[in-house]
CSV table of C-alpha atoms in Angstrom, one decimal:
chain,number,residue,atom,x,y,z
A,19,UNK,CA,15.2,-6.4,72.6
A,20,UNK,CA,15.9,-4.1,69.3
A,21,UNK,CA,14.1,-5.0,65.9
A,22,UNK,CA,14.5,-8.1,64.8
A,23,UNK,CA,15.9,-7.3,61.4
A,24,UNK,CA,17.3,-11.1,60.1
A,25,UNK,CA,15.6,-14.0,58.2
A,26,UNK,CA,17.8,-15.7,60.9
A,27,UNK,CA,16.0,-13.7,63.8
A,28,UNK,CA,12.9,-14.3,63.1
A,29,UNK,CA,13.2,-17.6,62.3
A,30,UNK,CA,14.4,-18.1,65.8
A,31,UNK,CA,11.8,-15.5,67.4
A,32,UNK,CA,9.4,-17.7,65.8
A,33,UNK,CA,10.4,-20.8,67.5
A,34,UNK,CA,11.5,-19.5,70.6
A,35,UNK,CA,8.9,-17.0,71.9
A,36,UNK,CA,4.5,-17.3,71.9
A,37,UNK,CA,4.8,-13.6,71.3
A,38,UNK,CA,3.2,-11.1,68.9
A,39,UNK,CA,5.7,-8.6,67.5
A,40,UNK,CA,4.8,-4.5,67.0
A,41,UNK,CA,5.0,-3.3,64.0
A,42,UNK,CA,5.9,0.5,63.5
A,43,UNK,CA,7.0,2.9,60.5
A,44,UNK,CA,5.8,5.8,58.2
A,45,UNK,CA,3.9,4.2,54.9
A,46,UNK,CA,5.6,7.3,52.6
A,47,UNK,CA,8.9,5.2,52.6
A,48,UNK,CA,10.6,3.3,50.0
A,49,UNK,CA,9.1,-0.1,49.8
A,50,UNK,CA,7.0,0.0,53.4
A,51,UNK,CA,3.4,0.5,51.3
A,52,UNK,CA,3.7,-2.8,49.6
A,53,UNK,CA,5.2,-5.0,52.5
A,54,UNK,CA,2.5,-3.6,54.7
A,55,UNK,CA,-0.2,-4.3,51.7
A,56,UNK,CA,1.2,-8.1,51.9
A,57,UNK,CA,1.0,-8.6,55.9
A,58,UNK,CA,-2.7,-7.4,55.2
A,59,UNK,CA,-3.3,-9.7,52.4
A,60,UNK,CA,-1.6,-12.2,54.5
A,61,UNK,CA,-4.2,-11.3,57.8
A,62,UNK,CA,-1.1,-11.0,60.3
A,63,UNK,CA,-1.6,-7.4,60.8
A,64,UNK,CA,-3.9,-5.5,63.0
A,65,UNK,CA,-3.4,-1.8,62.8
A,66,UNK,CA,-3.9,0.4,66.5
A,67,UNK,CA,-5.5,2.4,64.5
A,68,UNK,CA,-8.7,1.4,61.7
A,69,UNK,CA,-7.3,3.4,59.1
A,70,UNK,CA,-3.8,4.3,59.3
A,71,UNK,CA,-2.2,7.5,57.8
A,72,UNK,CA,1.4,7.9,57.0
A,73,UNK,CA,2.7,6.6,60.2
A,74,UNK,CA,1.6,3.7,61.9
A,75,UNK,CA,2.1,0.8,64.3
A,76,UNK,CA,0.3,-2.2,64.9
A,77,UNK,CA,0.3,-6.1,66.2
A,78,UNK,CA,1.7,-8.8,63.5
A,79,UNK,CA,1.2,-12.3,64.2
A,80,UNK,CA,4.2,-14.5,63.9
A,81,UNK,CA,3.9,-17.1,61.0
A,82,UNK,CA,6.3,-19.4,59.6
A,83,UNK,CA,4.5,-18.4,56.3
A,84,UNK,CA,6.3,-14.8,56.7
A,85,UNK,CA,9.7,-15.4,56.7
A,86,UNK,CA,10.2,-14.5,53.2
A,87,UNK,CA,9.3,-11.0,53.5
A,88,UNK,CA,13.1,-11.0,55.0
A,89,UNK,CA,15.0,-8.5,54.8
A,90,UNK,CA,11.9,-5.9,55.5
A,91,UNK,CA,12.3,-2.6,53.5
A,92,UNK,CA,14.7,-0.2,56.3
A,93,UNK,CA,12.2,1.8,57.1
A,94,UNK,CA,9.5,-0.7,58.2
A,95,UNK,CA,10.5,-2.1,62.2
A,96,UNK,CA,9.1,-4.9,63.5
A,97,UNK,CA,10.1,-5.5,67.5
A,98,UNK,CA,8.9,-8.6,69.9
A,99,UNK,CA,6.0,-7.9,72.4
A,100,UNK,CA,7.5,-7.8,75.8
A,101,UNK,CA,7.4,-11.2,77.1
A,102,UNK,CA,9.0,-13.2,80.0
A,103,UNK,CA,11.9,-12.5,81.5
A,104,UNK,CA,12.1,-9.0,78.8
A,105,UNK,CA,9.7,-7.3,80.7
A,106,UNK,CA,9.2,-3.9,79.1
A,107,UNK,CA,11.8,-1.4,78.7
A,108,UNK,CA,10.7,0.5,82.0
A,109,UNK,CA,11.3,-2.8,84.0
A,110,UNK,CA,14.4,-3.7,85.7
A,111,UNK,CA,15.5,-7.2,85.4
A,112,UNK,CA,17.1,-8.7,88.8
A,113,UNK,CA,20.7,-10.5,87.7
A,114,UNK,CA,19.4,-13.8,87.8
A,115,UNK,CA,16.7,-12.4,85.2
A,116,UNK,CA,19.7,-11.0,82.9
A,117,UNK,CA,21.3,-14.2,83.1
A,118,UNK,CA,18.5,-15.9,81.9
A,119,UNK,CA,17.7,-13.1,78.9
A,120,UNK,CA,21.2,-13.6,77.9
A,121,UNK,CA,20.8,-17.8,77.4
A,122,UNK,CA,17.4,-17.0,75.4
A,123,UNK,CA,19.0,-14.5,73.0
A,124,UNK,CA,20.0,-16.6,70.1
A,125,UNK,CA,20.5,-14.7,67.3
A,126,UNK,CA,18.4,-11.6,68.1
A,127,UNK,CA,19.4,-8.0,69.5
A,128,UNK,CA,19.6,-6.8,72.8
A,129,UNK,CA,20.8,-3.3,74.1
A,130,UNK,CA,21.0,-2.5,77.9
A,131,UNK,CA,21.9,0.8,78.6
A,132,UNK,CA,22.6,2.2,82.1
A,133,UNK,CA,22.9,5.9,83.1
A,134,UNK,CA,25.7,6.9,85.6
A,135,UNK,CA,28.1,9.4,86.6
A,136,UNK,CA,31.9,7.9,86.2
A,137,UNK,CA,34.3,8.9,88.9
A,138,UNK,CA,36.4,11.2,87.9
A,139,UNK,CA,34.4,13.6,86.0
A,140,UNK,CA,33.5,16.4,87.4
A,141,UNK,CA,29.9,16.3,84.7
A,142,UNK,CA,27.5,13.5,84.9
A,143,UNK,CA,25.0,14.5,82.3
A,144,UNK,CA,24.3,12.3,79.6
A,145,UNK,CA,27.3,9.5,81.1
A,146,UNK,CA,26.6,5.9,81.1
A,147,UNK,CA,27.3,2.7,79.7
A,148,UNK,CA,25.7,0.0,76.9
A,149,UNK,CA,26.4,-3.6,76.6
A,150,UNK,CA,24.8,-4.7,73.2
A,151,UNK,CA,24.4,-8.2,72.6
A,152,UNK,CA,24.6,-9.7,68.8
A,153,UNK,CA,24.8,-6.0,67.7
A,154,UNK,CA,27.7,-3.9,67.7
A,155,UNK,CA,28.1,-2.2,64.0
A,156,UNK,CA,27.7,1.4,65.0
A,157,UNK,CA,26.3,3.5,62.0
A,158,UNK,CA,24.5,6.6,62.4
A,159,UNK,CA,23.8,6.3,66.2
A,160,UNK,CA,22.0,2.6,65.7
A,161,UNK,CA,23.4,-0.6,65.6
A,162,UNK,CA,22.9,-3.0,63.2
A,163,UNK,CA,23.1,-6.8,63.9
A,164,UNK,CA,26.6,-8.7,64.3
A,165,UNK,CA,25.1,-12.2,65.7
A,166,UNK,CA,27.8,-13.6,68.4
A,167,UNK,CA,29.3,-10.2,68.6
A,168,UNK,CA,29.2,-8.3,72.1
A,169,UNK,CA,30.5,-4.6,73.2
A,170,UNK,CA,30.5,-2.5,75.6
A,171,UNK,CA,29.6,1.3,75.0
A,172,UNK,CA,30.8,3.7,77.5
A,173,UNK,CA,29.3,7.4,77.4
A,174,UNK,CA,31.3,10.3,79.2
A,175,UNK,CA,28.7,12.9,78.5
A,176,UNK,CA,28.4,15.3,75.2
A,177,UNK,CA,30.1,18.1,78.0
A,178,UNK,CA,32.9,16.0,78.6
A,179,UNK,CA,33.8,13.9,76.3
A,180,UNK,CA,35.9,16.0,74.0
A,181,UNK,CA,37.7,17.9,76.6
A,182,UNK,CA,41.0,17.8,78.2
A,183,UNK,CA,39.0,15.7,81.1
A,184,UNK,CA,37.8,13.6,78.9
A,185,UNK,CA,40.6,12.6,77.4
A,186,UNK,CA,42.9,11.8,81.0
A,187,UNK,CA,39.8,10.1,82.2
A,188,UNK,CA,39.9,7.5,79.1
A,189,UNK,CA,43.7,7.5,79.3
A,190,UNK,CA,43.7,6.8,82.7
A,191,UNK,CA,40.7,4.2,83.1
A,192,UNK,CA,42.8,0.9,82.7
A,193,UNK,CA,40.4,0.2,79.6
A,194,UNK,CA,41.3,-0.6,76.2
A,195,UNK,CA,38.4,1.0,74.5
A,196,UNK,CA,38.5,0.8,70.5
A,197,UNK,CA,37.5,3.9,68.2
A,198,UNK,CA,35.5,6.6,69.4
A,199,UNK,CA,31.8,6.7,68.1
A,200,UNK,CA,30.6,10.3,67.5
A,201,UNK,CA,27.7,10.3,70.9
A,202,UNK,CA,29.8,7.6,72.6
């Protein structure tokens, strides 16, 4: 699952998972230092490390009591534990496990990406396809959250894309793909 980024997502993450949430990001940005200073005075935050330096991660504890530290300053990430059926991103869900990530999803994020080589090409480096679930405002290479939106990212390679090839194998695909994204 990506960050959960909404008032709206973590009110739901809340209520629908028993799961404690990582929290990464560098202390030197805008507005991190004092929200991090509050989860501590709050006693929701343990850090993997006693006394963290710039960068840092640690666990948070989900309370109701923290939902109004929505939205959290950019910089500052704050992602579910892995937890039933998520696994961890190495893991690879069986469909019946996909089926039941999707009906848990509510509001929040997910990504699943998939490498492979699209017939066709003659390069299959760096091809593959995304389907992002309740997030699919690209800006700067990351999504950002668009709850009930869904779409389908397809990669042709950095080699390929561009080229000649590239552009018949789009043309020809049967596909109605929208704008290119620079990467996609």
């Amino acid at each position: 699952m990506e960050p959960v980024t909404t008032a709206e997502q973590y009110a739901y993450a809340l209520y629908a998972f028993s799961t404690p949430a990582r929290s990464y990001g560098n202390q030197a940005e805008p507005g991190v230092g004092p929200c991090l200073d509050e989860l501590r005075r709050r006693a929701v935050v343990t850090f993997d490390n006693e006394e963290p330096n710039s960068s840092f991660a640690g666990c948070v504890t989900l309370r109701a009591d923290l939902i109004d530290l929505w939205p959290l300053p950019e910089r500052l990430t704050l992602t579910l534990d892995s937890t039933s059926p998520f696994g961890d991103p190495y893991s690879e869900p069986d469909p019946e496990e996909r089926d039941e990530m999707v009906s848990l999803l509510g509001p929040l994020s997910l990504d699943v990406s998939g490498d492979c080589g699209w017939r066709g090409l003659s390069e299959f480096k760096d091809c593959g396809a995304q389907l992002c679930l309740n997030g699919v405002v690209w800006r700067r290479e990351i999504f950002e959250p668009s709850p009930g939106e869904t779409g389908v990212w397809i990669a042709l390679g950095n080699r390929t894309a561009w080229t000649p090839e590239g552009e018949n194998w789009r043309r020809d695909c049967g596909l109605s793909p929208g704008e290119p994204q620079s990467g996609r």
